[in-house]
Amino acid sequence: MSGSVTRFGILTSGGDCPGLNAAIRGVAKAASGMYGMEIVGIINGYRGLIDADTRTLSSGDFSGILTVGGTILGSSREKPFKVREQQPGGLQSDAAKRRSDADLGKDKPELIKKNIEALRLDALVVLGGNGTNTTAHLLAREGVNIIGLPKTIDNDIFGTDVSFGFHSAVDIASEAIDRLHSTANSHNRVMVIELMGHKAGWLALYAGIAGGGDIILIPEIPYTVSALARSLEKRRSEGKKFSIVVVAEGSMSEAEAALPKKERKKNRESMPWPSIGYRVASEIQSATGMETRVTVLGYLQRGGTPGAYDRVLATAFGTTAAEMLSKGIFGRMAAMVGSTITSIPLAEVADKTKTIPPDYPLLATAERVGTSFGN
Ligand code: F6P
């Protein structure tokens, strides 16, 4: 595919977040208003491309959605290039075999390219996280004109300083931590709050600092129970009646960090706690005797209206994508680098995760106000 764009498809993929509709609005208003392009909404992420499940968007669809949470297009975690393991041995009925061939991913990329042609799409704009932009890179290699936008509350997309959705989640989590202070104080308790962020601790770091967390656990810095106990007992000896422990869902102990990834996953699944927050609370209570309670903030971090920062960022990313479409710039993801919105090759983003570097300035900032990272 090459040449100018008069009609393109847009999809949202992966975990939703506040700001997705703001980004869709930014792309659509600029593309239609400035460049007269026609916009085809693709339903439920890459799944909609496989099923040719689409809806042409009119101005009524993308006005008034700047502040609306979620995505008007729906989302999925469909990975068209992911080849499922063949079931070992065993006879398969013809129907099951046909289904498994399709499921094996042999047909999905071909189906996508066929549907792009059938839908007369000159290009694609995809809003998503690591997985989405990795798929975008693979489609670009297949000749699809595609542009990525960095979306995730985890902020773990390589190549961009920030993704939209992140600051809204920081606002939500910080407000929740504020509320935990009063109840922890009333009951002289240790409050553990578990935040999202499997592979990287950006959300826990920023919300932990913003919310005045006394201990912040992140995947990048494995913890020990003895270090946790030391921090909490020190606070107690200084007359502090309560403590707030902010835990990223991907945090791990030093012992776990030493395990190979597969074994670490198996080890965690065999534990008697539903998630890391409960385990850390139990470890604290056993080690210190301090009364501890747990809050798992979960999907509240992904829900509702975007904060002002994300409304601006998502609009800026969206209009940048429209400009890239108008200039025929493909195979790249819009990115914030410093204070500039630019774009970087999808090839540089694919299959990577942006974790917190050991010398990241905010780690020292937190330590300077007495925050412990459990190490
Ligand atoms: O990728 C964003 C994210 O919210 C992660 O922080 C979280 O672990 C994951 O998605 C949850 O995935 P799902 O929405 O599929 O349950």
mmCIF file of C-alpha atoms and ligand atoms in Angstrom:
data_model
loop_
_atom_site.group_PDB
_atom_site.id
_atom_site.type_symbol
_atom_site.label_atom_id
_atom_site.label_comp_id
_atom_site.label_asym_id
_atom_site.label_seq_id
_atom_site.Cartn_x
_atom_site.Cartn_y
_atom_site.Cartn_z
ATOM 1 C CA MET A 1 0.000 0.000 0.000
ATOM 2 C CA SER A 2 1.322 3.496 -0.639
ATOM 3 C CA GLY A 3 0.022 6.790 -2.003
ATOM 4 C CA SER A 4 -2.178 9.422 -0.439
ATOM 5 C CA VAL A 5 -4.792 8.706 2.197
ATOM 6 C CA THR A 6 -8.446 9.522 1.564
ATOM 7 C CA ARG A 7 -9.953 6.801 3.775
ATOM 8 C CA PHE A 8 -8.381 5.064 6.781
ATOM 9 C CA GLY A 9 -9.292 2.710 9.590
ATOM 10 C CA ILE A 10 -8.850 3.369 13.321
ATOM 11 C CA LEU A 11 -8.868 0.810 16.131
ATOM 12 C CA THR A 12 -8.247 0.638 19.866
ATOM 13 C CA SER A 13 -6.572 -2.448 21.264
ATOM 14 C CA GLY A 14 -5.443 -3.871 24.600
ATOM 15 C CA GLY A 15 -6.407 -2.650 28.080
ATOM 16 C CA ASP A 16 -8.625 0.423 27.881
ATOM 17 C CA CYS A 17 -7.801 3.678 29.652
ATOM 18 C CA PRO A 18 -9.047 7.232 30.118
ATOM 19 C CA GLY A 19 -8.057 9.253 27.042
ATOM 20 C CA LEU A 20 -8.784 6.718 24.310
ATOM 21 C CA ASN A 21 -11.839 8.634 23.124
ATOM 22 C CA ALA A 22 -9.912 11.907 23.367
ATOM 23 C CA ALA A 23 -7.293 10.410 21.059
ATOM 24 C CA ILE A 24 -9.913 9.067 18.635
ATOM 25 C CA ARG A 25 -11.467 12.539 18.579
ATOM 26 C CA GLY A 26 -8.073 14.149 17.905
ATOM 27 C CA VAL A 27 -7.345 11.850 14.960
ATOM 28 C CA ALA A 28 -10.839 12.093 13.507
ATOM 29 C CA LYS A 29 -11.449 15.823 13.849
ATOM 30 C CA ALA A 30 -8.083 16.678 12.282
ATOM 31 C CA ALA A 31 -8.241 14.021 9.559
ATOM 32 C CA SER A 32 -11.759 14.954 8.478
ATOM 33 C CA GLY A 33 -11.668 18.668 9.240
ATOM 34 C CA MET A 34 -8.213 19.484 7.895
ATOM 35 C CA TYR A 35 -7.659 16.789 5.289
ATOM 36 C CA GLY A 36 -11.176 15.711 4.285
ATOM 37 C CA MET A 37 -10.448 12.066 5.045
ATOM 38 C CA GLU A 38 -13.088 9.387 5.619
ATOM 39 C CA ILE A 39 -12.761 7.456 8.885
ATOM 40 C CA VAL A 40 -13.708 3.803 9.351
ATOM 41 C CA GLY A 41 -14.023 2.694 12.965
ATOM 42 C CA ILE A 42 -12.832 -0.877 13.506
ATOM 43 C CA ILE A 43 -14.679 -2.645 16.323
ATOM 44 C CA ASN A 44 -12.868 -4.387 19.194
ATOM 45 C CA GLY A 45 -9.281 -3.921 18.124
ATOM 46 C CA TYR A 46 -7.561 -6.245 15.672
ATOM 47 C CA ARG A 47 -10.472 -8.703 16.097
ATOM 48 C CA GLY A 48 -12.602 -6.244 14.120
ATOM 49 C CA LEU A 49 -10.071 -6.295 11.289
ATOM 50 C CA ILE A 50 -10.160 -10.071 11.154
ATOM 51 C CA ASP A 51 -13.978 -10.121 11.170
ATOM 52 C CA ALA A 52 -14.352 -6.984 8.987
ATOM 53 C CA ASP A 53 -16.477 -5.592 11.834
ATOM 54 C CA THR A 54 -16.487 -1.836 11.142
ATOM 55 C CA ARG A 55 -18.549 1.336 11.285
ATOM 56 C CA THR A 56 -17.912 4.443 9.197
ATOM 57 C CA LEU A 57 -17.617 7.323 11.628
ATOM 58 C CA SER A 58 -19.462 10.582 11.114
ATOM 59 C CA SER A 59 -18.772 13.816 12.969
ATOM 60 C CA GLY A 60 -21.562 12.926 15.390
ATOM 61 C CA ASP A 61 -19.560 9.907 16.465
ATOM 62 C CA PHE A 62 -16.447 11.806 17.463
ATOM 63 C CA SER A 63 -17.756 15.049 18.868
ATOM 64 C CA GLY A 64 -18.514 15.237 22.571
ATOM 65 C CA ILE A 65 -16.239 12.301 23.448
ATOM 66 C CA LEU A 66 -13.181 14.217 24.711
ATOM 67 C CA THR A 67 -14.138 13.591 28.332
ATOM 68 C CA VAL A 68 -15.755 10.186 27.921
ATOM 69 C CA GLY A 69 -13.945 7.214 29.471
ATOM 70 C CA GLY A 70 -13.287 3.955 27.675
ATOM 71 C CA THR A 71 -13.398 3.624 23.868
ATOM 72 C CA ILE A 72 -16.385 4.072 21.556
ATOM 73 C CA LEU A 73 -14.833 1.392 19.308
ATOM 74 C CA GLY A 74 -14.428 -1.311 21.926
ATOM 75 C CA SER A 75 -11.169 -3.222 22.421
ATOM 76 C CA SER A 76 -9.699 -6.737 22.563
ATOM 77 C CA ARG A 77 -6.355 -8.360 23.203
ATOM 78 C CA GLU A 78 -6.352 -10.108 19.811
ATOM 79 C CA LYS A 79 -2.821 -10.890 18.608
ATOM 80 C CA PRO A 80 -3.170 -11.832 14.918
ATOM 81 C CA PHE A 81 0.420 -13.055 14.577
ATOM 82 C CA LYS A 82 0.389 -15.165 17.717
ATOM 83 C CA VAL A 83 0.563 -18.789 16.666
ATOM 84 C CA ARG A 84 -1.166 -20.981 19.244
ATOM 85 C CA GLU A 85 0.581 -24.204 20.305
ATOM 86 C CA GLN A 86 -0.744 -27.142 18.281
ATOM 87 C CA GLN A 87 -2.696 -29.514 20.539
ATOM 88 C CA PRO A 88 -0.374 -32.549 21.030
ATOM 89 C CA GLY A 89 -1.591 -35.726 19.173
ATOM 90 C CA GLY A 90 -5.263 -36.661 19.043
ATOM 91 C CA LEU A 91 -7.647 -36.747 16.068
ATOM 92 C CA GLN A 92 -9.450 -33.524 15.175
ATOM 93 C CA SER A 93 -12.789 -33.208 13.398
ATOM 94 C CA ASP A 94 -12.608 -31.287 10.105
ATOM 95 C CA ALA A 95 -14.432 -28.329 11.679
ATOM 96 C CA ALA A 96 -12.077 -28.325 14.668
ATOM 97 C CA LYS A 97 -9.075 -28.540 12.315
ATOM 98 C CA ARG A 98 -10.388 -25.631 10.196
ATOM 99 C CA ARG A 99 -10.917 -23.659 13.388
ATOM 100 C CA SER A 100 -7.482 -24.531 14.738
ATOM 101 C CA ASP A 101 -5.822 -23.592 11.419
ATOM 102 C CA ALA A 102 -7.452 -20.179 11.643
ATOM 103 C CA ASP A 103 -6.631 -19.962 15.340
ATOM 104 C CA LEU A 104 -3.050 -20.953 14.666
ATOM 105 C CA GLY A 105 -2.677 -17.491 13.179
ATOM 106 C CA LYS A 106 -1.759 -18.873 9.760
ATOM 107 C CA ASP A 107 -4.773 -17.075 8.239
ATOM 108 C CA LYS A 108 -5.282 -14.020 10.408
ATOM 109 C CA PRO A 109 -2.669 -11.676 8.865
ATOM 110 C CA GLU A 110 -3.844 -12.719 5.393
ATOM 111 C CA LEU A 111 -7.453 -12.084 6.421
ATOM 112 C CA ILE A 112 -6.475 -8.653 7.721
ATOM 113 C CA LYS A 113 -4.736 -7.653 4.504
ATOM 114 C CA LYS A 114 -7.695 -8.921 2.454
ATOM 115 C CA ASN A 115 -10.150 -6.960 4.613
ATOM 116 C CA ILE A 116 -8.063 -3.789 4.440
ATOM 117 C CA GLU A 117 -8.324 -4.020 0.672
ATOM 118 C CA ALA A 118 -12.017 -4.919 0.695
ATOM 119 C CA LEU A 119 -12.733 -2.005 3.058
ATOM 120 C CA ARG A 120 -10.717 0.305 0.771
ATOM 121 C CA LEU A 121 -8.529 1.500 3.613
ATOM 122 C CA ASP A 122 -5.490 3.507 2.525
ATOM 123 C CA ALA A 123 -3.991 3.248 6.031
ATOM 124 C CA LEU A 124 -4.568 2.198 9.655
ATOM 125 C CA VAL A 125 -4.208 4.127 12.913
ATOM 126 C CA VAL A 126 -3.930 1.870 15.973
ATOM 127 C CA LEU A 127 -4.158 3.039 19.599
ATOM 128 C CA GLY A 128 -2.574 0.579 22.018
ATOM 129 C CA GLY A 129 0.238 -0.594 24.236
ATOM 130 C CA ASN A 130 3.262 -2.831 23.707
ATOM 131 C CA GLY A 131 1.350 -5.703 22.119
ATOM 132 C CA THR A 132 -0.681 -3.475 19.815
ATOM 133 C CA ASN A 133 2.332 -1.589 18.516
ATOM 134 C CA THR A 134 4.281 -4.821 18.064
ATOM 135 C CA THR A 135 1.444 -6.137 15.875
ATOM 136 C CA ALA A 136 1.462 -2.812 14.042
ATOM 137 C CA HIS A 137 5.157 -3.296 13.299
ATOM 138 C CA LEU A 138 4.504 -6.794 11.910
ATOM 139 C CA LEU A 139 1.684 -5.454 9.723
ATOM 140 C CA ALA A 140 3.959 -2.654 8.500
ATOM 141 C CA ARG A 141 6.451 -5.335 7.453
ATOM 142 C CA GLU A 142 3.615 -6.925 5.455
ATOM 143 C CA GLY A 143 3.221 -3.649 3.561
ATOM 144 C CA VAL A 144 0.325 -2.160 5.524
ATOM 145 C CA ASN A 145 0.392 1.651 5.895
ATOM 146 C CA ILE A 146 0.078 1.884 9.681
ATOM 147 C CA ILE A 147 0.621 4.442 12.464
ATOM 148 C CA GLY A 148 0.707 3.634 16.191
ATOM 149 C CA LEU A 149 -0.323 5.815 19.158
ATOM 150 C CA PRO A 150 1.078 4.991 22.654
ATOM 151 C CA LYS A 151 -1.755 4.084 25.037
ATOM 152 C CA THR A 152 -1.497 2.450 28.444
ATOM 153 C CA ILE A 153 -1.890 3.288 32.098
ATOM 154 C CA ASP A 154 1.361 1.355 32.677
ATOM 155 C CA ASN A 155 3.515 3.892 30.808
ATOM 156 C CA ASP A 156 5.806 1.011 29.800
ATOM 157 C CA ILE A 157 5.968 1.643 26.039
ATOM 158 C CA PHE A 158 9.535 1.978 24.793
ATOM 159 C CA GLY A 159 10.487 5.150 22.921
ATOM 160 C CA THR A 160 7.975 7.577 24.385
ATOM 161 C CA ASP A 161 8.478 9.411 27.689
ATOM 162 C CA VAL A 162 4.780 9.061 28.403
ATOM 163 C CA SER A 163 1.722 7.222 27.097
ATOM 164 C CA PHE A 164 -1.775 8.618 27.347
ATOM 165 C CA GLY A 165 -3.812 7.076 30.151
ATOM 166 C CA PHE A 166 -0.880 7.054 32.529
ATOM 167 C CA HIS A 167 -1.405 10.406 34.244
ATOM 168 C CA SER A 168 -5.135 9.786 34.660
ATOM 169 C CA ALA A 169 -4.328 6.525 36.429
ATOM 170 C CA VAL A 170 -1.771 8.338 38.609
ATOM 171 C CA ASP A 171 -4.489 10.850 39.574
ATOM 172 C CA ILE A 172 -6.957 8.068 40.424
ATOM 173 C CA ALA A 173 -4.410 6.075 42.438
ATOM 174 C CA SER A 174 -3.097 9.150 44.267
ATOM 175 C CA GLU A 175 -6.613 10.120 45.332
ATOM 176 C CA ALA A 176 -7.174 6.581 46.608
ATOM 177 C CA ILE A 177 -3.938 6.681 48.613
ATOM 178 C CA ASP A 178 -4.983 10.019 50.126
ATOM 179 C CA ARG A 179 -8.153 8.351 51.371
ATOM 180 C CA LEU A 180 -6.224 5.451 52.873
ATOM 181 C CA HIS A 181 -4.198 7.837 55.041
ATOM 182 C CA SER A 182 -7.223 8.850 57.122
ATOM 183 C CA THR A 183 -8.467 5.320 57.796
ATOM 184 C CA ALA A 184 -4.933 4.015 58.465
ATOM 185 C CA ASN A 185 -4.496 6.848 60.954
ATOM 186 C CA SER A 186 -7.821 6.141 62.667
ATOM 187 C CA HIS A 187 -6.941 2.492 63.243
ATOM 188 C CA ASN A 188 -3.139 2.610 63.608
ATOM 189 C CA ARG A 189 -2.799 0.203 60.714
ATOM 190 C CA VAL A 190 -0.461 -0.625 57.837
ATOM 191 C CA MET A 191 -2.438 -0.109 54.640
ATOM 192 C CA VAL A 192 -1.261 -1.976 51.539
ATOM 193 C CA ILE A 193 -2.614 -0.692 48.216
ATOM 194 C CA GLU A 194 -1.949 -2.776 45.092
ATOM 195 C CA LEU A 195 -1.791 -0.874 41.793
ATOM 196 C CA MET A 196 -1.634 -2.056 38.189
ATOM 197 C CA GLY A 197 1.672 -2.421 36.377
ATOM 198 C CA HIS A 198 2.837 -5.942 35.624
ATOM 199 C CA LYS A 199 6.210 -5.375 34.040
ATOM 200 C CA ALA A 200 7.064 -1.854 35.133
ATOM 201 C CA GLY A 201 6.422 0.160 38.286
ATOM 202 C CA TRP A 202 5.819 3.615 36.782
ATOM 203 C CA LEU A 203 2.285 3.902 38.130
ATOM 204 C CA ALA A 204 3.250 2.793 41.647
ATOM 205 C CA LEU A 205 6.289 5.113 41.670
ATOM 206 C CA TYR A 206 4.411 8.234 40.592
ATOM 207 C CA ALA A 207 1.267 7.577 42.646
ATOM 208 C CA GLY A 208 3.387 6.461 45.595
ATOM 209 C CA ILE A 209 5.249 9.766 45.629
ATOM 210 C CA ALA A 210 2.106 11.804 44.941
ATOM 211 C CA GLY A 211 0.202 9.977 47.685
ATOM 212 C CA GLY A 212 3.022 10.069 50.223
ATOM 213 C CA GLY A 213 3.534 6.313 50.321
ATOM 214 C CA ASP A 214 5.996 5.259 53.028
ATOM 215 C CA ILE A 215 7.050 2.150 51.125
ATOM 216 C CA ILE A 216 6.822 1.701 47.335
ATOM 217 C CA LEU A 217 7.346 -1.744 45.793
ATOM 218 C CA ILE A 218 8.031 -1.996 42.059
ATOM 219 C CA PRO A 219 9.075 -4.909 39.792
ATOM 220 C CA GLU A 220 12.391 -3.201 39.063
ATOM 221 C CA ILE A 221 13.493 -3.321 42.729
ATOM 222 C CA PRO A 222 12.921 -6.735 44.353
ATOM 223 C CA TYR A 223 12.109 -6.505 48.061
ATOM 224 C CA THR A 224 12.919 -8.447 51.215
ATOM 225 C CA VAL A 225 10.543 -8.927 54.114
ATOM 226 C CA SER A 226 13.302 -7.978 56.530
ATOM 227 C CA ALA A 227 13.761 -4.619 54.796
ATOM 228 C CA LEU A 228 9.999 -4.034 54.888
ATOM 229 C CA ALA A 229 9.901 -4.847 58.596
ATOM 230 C CA ARG A 230 12.887 -2.589 59.303
ATOM 231 C CA SER A 231 11.226 0.391 57.587
ATOM 232 C CA LEU A 232 7.914 -0.132 59.344
ATOM 233 C CA GLU A 233 9.461 -0.666 62.766
ATOM 234 C CA LYS A 234 11.608 2.455 62.313
ATOM 235 C CA ARG A 235 8.475 4.472 61.597
ATOM 236 C CA ARG A 236 6.781 2.991 64.631
ATOM 237 C CA SER A 237 9.780 3.855 66.854
ATOM 238 C CA GLU A 238 9.504 7.443 65.575
ATOM 239 C CA GLY A 239 5.924 7.560 66.820
ATOM 240 C CA LYS A 240 4.252 7.120 63.427
ATOM 241 C CA LYS A 241 1.028 5.248 64.167
ATOM 242 C CA PHE A 242 0.335 4.055 60.603
ATOM 243 C CA SER A 243 2.092 3.315 57.308
ATOM 244 C CA ILE A 244 1.069 3.225 53.652
ATOM 245 C CA VAL A 245 2.624 0.559 51.405
ATOM 246 C CA VAL A 246 2.131 1.025 47.623
ATOM 247 C CA VAL A 247 2.680 -2.204 45.658
ATOM 248 C CA ALA A 248 2.816 -2.613 41.886
ATOM 249 C CA GLU A 249 1.101 -5.873 40.869
ATOM 250 C CA GLY A 250 4.331 -7.075 39.253
ATOM 251 C CA SER A 251 6.486 -6.553 42.365
ATOM 252 C CA MET A 252 8.531 -9.498 43.542
ATOM 253 C CA SER A 253 10.770 -10.614 46.388
ATOM 254 C CA GLU A 254 14.516 -11.000 45.916
ATOM 255 C CA ALA A 255 14.055 -14.771 46.074
ATOM 256 C CA GLU A 256 11.479 -14.651 43.260
ATOM 257 C CA ALA A 257 13.648 -12.345 41.186
ATOM 258 C CA ALA A 258 16.365 -14.991 41.226
ATOM 259 C CA LEU A 259 14.025 -17.554 39.620
ATOM 260 C CA PRO A 260 13.649 -18.064 35.855
ATOM 261 C CA LYS A 261 10.514 -16.261 34.631
ATOM 262 C CA LYS A 262 8.449 -19.406 33.990
ATOM 263 C CA GLU A 263 9.259 -20.817 37.422
ATOM 264 C CA ARG A 264 8.510 -17.482 39.067
ATOM 265 C CA LYS A 265 5.056 -17.453 37.435
ATOM 266 C CA LYS A 266 4.343 -21.048 38.506
ATOM 267 C CA ASN A 267 5.605 -20.313 42.002
ATOM 268 C CA ARG A 268 3.299 -17.307 42.339
ATOM 269 C CA GLU A 269 0.284 -19.196 41.013
ATOM 270 C CA SER A 270 0.822 -21.828 43.685
ATOM 271 C CA MET A 271 0.694 -19.278 46.517
ATOM 272 C CA PRO A 272 -2.374 -19.023 48.778
ATOM 273 C CA TRP A 273 -2.903 -15.292 48.107
ATOM 274 C CA PRO A 274 -5.026 -13.852 45.270
ATOM 275 C CA SER A 275 -2.367 -11.255 44.430
ATOM 276 C CA ILE A 276 0.896 -9.720 45.589
ATOM 277 C CA GLY A 277 -0.783 -7.095 47.750
ATOM 278 C CA TYR A 278 -2.294 -9.776 49.976
ATOM 279 C CA ARG A 279 1.000 -11.636 50.171
ATOM 280 C CA VAL A 280 2.959 -8.538 51.179
ATOM 281 C CA ALA A 281 0.337 -7.704 53.819
ATOM 282 C CA SER A 282 0.576 -11.207 55.243
ATOM 283 C CA GLU A 283 4.382 -11.072 55.251
ATOM 284 C CA ILE A 284 4.292 -7.699 57.044
ATOM 285 C CA GLN A 285 1.796 -8.875 59.647
ATOM 286 C CA SER A 286 3.803 -12.050 60.346
ATOM 287 C CA ALA A 287 7.124 -10.201 60.540
ATOM 288 C CA THR A 288 5.997 -7.189 62.612
ATOM 289 C CA GLY A 289 2.701 -8.103 64.291
ATOM 290 C CA MET A 290 1.275 -4.847 62.911
ATOM 291 C CA GLU A 291 -2.395 -4.923 61.915
ATOM 292 C CA THR A 292 -2.499 -4.727 58.111
ATOM 293 C CA ARG A 293 -5.265 -4.278 55.543
ATOM 294 C CA VAL A 294 -5.283 -4.510 51.715
ATOM 295 C CA THR A 295 -6.894 -2.483 48.928
ATOM 296 C CA VAL A 296 -6.552 -3.661 45.307
ATOM 297 C CA LEU A 297 -7.434 -0.644 43.172
ATOM 298 C CA GLY A 298 -7.781 -2.741 40.014
ATOM 299 C CA TYR A 299 -9.849 -1.455 37.123
ATOM 300 C CA LEU A 300 -10.723 1.819 38.793
ATOM 301 C CA GLN A 301 -7.318 2.930 37.461
ATOM 302 C CA ARG A 302 -8.573 2.395 33.908
ATOM 303 C CA GLY A 303 -12.058 3.788 34.289
ATOM 304 C CA GLY A 304 -13.790 7.097 33.888
ATOM 305 C CA THR A 305 -12.989 10.452 32.398
ATOM 306 C CA PRO A 306 -9.374 11.369 31.511
ATOM 307 C CA GLY A 307 -7.571 14.021 33.534
ATOM 308 C CA ALA A 308 -6.708 17.328 31.901
ATOM 309 C CA TYR A 309 -3.136 16.275 31.119
ATOM 310 C CA ASP A 310 -4.288 13.186 29.230
ATOM 311 C CA ARG A 311 -6.972 15.122 27.359
ATOM 312 C CA VAL A 312 -4.257 17.411 26.026
ATOM 313 C CA LEU A 313 -1.742 14.610 25.403
ATOM 314 C CA ALA A 314 -4.263 12.340 23.665
ATOM 315 C CA THR A 315 -5.465 15.209 21.471
ATOM 316 C CA ALA A 316 -1.880 16.083 20.561
ATOM 317 C CA PHE A 317 -1.036 12.446 19.731
ATOM 318 C CA GLY A 318 -4.259 12.128 17.729
ATOM 319 C CA THR A 319 -3.735 15.236 15.620
ATOM 320 C CA THR A 320 -0.121 14.176 15.067
ATOM 321 C CA ALA A 321 -1.372 10.897 13.618
ATOM 322 C CA ALA A 322 -3.664 12.813 11.259
ATOM 323 C CA GLU A 323 -0.741 14.932 10.083
ATOM 324 C CA MET A 324 1.350 11.778 9.550
ATOM 325 C CA LEU A 325 -1.490 10.323 7.455
ATOM 326 C CA SER A 326 -1.601 13.477 5.345
ATOM 327 C CA LYS A 327 2.166 13.269 4.732
ATOM 328 C CA GLY A 328 2.208 9.542 4.075
ATOM 329 C CA ILE A 329 4.406 8.853 7.118
ATOM 330 C CA PHE A 330 3.826 5.191 8.082
ATOM 331 C CA GLY A 331 5.476 2.424 10.065
ATOM 332 C CA ARG A 332 5.999 4.779 12.998
ATOM 333 C CA MET A 333 4.489 5.501 16.437
ATOM 334 C CA ALA A 334 3.785 8.994 17.700
ATOM 335 C CA ALA A 335 5.933 9.654 20.774
ATOM 336 C CA MET A 336 6.571 12.300 23.417
ATOM 337 C CA VAL A 337 10.332 12.884 23.679
ATOM 338 C CA GLY A 338 11.165 15.613 26.180
ATOM 339 C CA SER A 339 8.512 18.236 25.544
ATOM 340 C CA THR A 340 8.218 17.471 21.843
ATOM 341 C CA ILE A 341 5.746 15.186 20.122
ATOM 342 C CA THR A 342 7.543 13.343 17.360
ATOM 343 C CA SER A 343 7.435 9.815 15.952
ATOM 344 C CA ILE A 344 9.716 6.810 16.074
ATOM 345 C CA PRO A 345 9.926 3.646 13.950
ATOM 346 C CA LEU A 346 7.606 0.872 15.105
ATOM 347 C CA ALA A 347 10.594 -1.439 14.638
ATOM 348 C CA GLU A 348 12.230 0.295 17.617
ATOM 349 C CA VAL A 349 9.126 -0.133 19.804
ATOM 350 C CA ALA A 350 8.195 -3.725 18.999
ATOM 351 C CA ASP A 351 8.802 -6.450 21.583
ATOM 352 C CA LYS A 352 10.227 -3.994 24.115
ATOM 353 C CA THR A 353 9.082 -2.760 27.526
ATOM 354 C CA LYS A 354 10.178 0.525 29.106
ATOM 355 C CA THR A 355 11.067 -0.218 32.730
ATOM 356 C CA ILE A 356 12.280 2.297 35.306
ATOM 357 C CA PRO A 357 16.065 2.731 34.935
ATOM 358 C CA PRO A 358 18.074 2.342 38.190
ATOM 359 C CA ASP A 359 19.232 5.996 37.937
ATOM 360 C CA TYR A 360 15.756 7.392 37.301
ATOM 361 C CA PRO A 361 15.691 10.732 39.243
ATOM 362 C CA LEU A 362 12.362 10.123 40.980
ATOM 363 C CA LEU A 363 13.796 7.067 42.748
ATOM 364 C CA ALA A 364 16.252 9.377 44.534
ATOM 365 C CA THR A 365 13.486 11.921 45.078
ATOM 366 C CA ALA A 366 11.399 9.331 46.922
ATOM 367 C CA GLU A 367 14.337 8.138 49.009
ATOM 368 C CA ARG A 368 15.168 11.717 49.998
ATOM 369 C CA VAL A 369 11.764 12.042 51.650
ATOM 370 C CA GLY A 370 12.327 8.783 53.500
ATOM 371 C CA THR A 371 10.440 6.399 51.226
ATOM 372 C CA SER A 372 11.681 2.820 51.251
ATOM 373 C CA PHE A 373 11.686 0.557 48.192
ATOM 374 C CA GLY A 374 11.756 -2.542 50.360
ATOM 375 C CA ASN A 375 15.405 -3.309 49.621
HETATM 376 O O1 F6P B 1 -1.966 -3.128 30.275
HETATM 377 C C1 F6P B 1 -2.751 -2.394 31.121
HETATM 378 C C2 F6P B 1 -3.312 -3.269 32.188
HETATM 379 O O2 F6P B 1 -4.270 -2.540 32.854
HETATM 380 C C3 F6P B 1 -2.279 -3.797 33.173
HETATM 381 O O3 F6P B 1 -1.851 -2.809 34.060
HETATM 382 C C4 F6P B 1 -3.066 -4.891 33.818
HETATM 383 O O4 F6P B 1 -2.247 -5.833 34.475
HETATM 384 C C5 F6P B 1 -3.750 -5.507 32.603
HETATM 385 O O5 F6P B 1 -3.949 -4.436 31.682
HETATM 386 C C6 F6P B 1 -5.069 -6.169 32.907
HETATM 387 O O6 F6P B 1 -5.454 -6.809 31.706
HETATM 388 P P1 F6P B 1 -6.995 -7.180 31.408
HETATM 389 O O7 F6P B 1 -7.725 -5.906 31.152
HETATM 390 O O8 F6P B 1 -6.899 -8.051 30.171
HETATM 391 O O9 F6P B 1 -7.506 -7.896 32.617
#
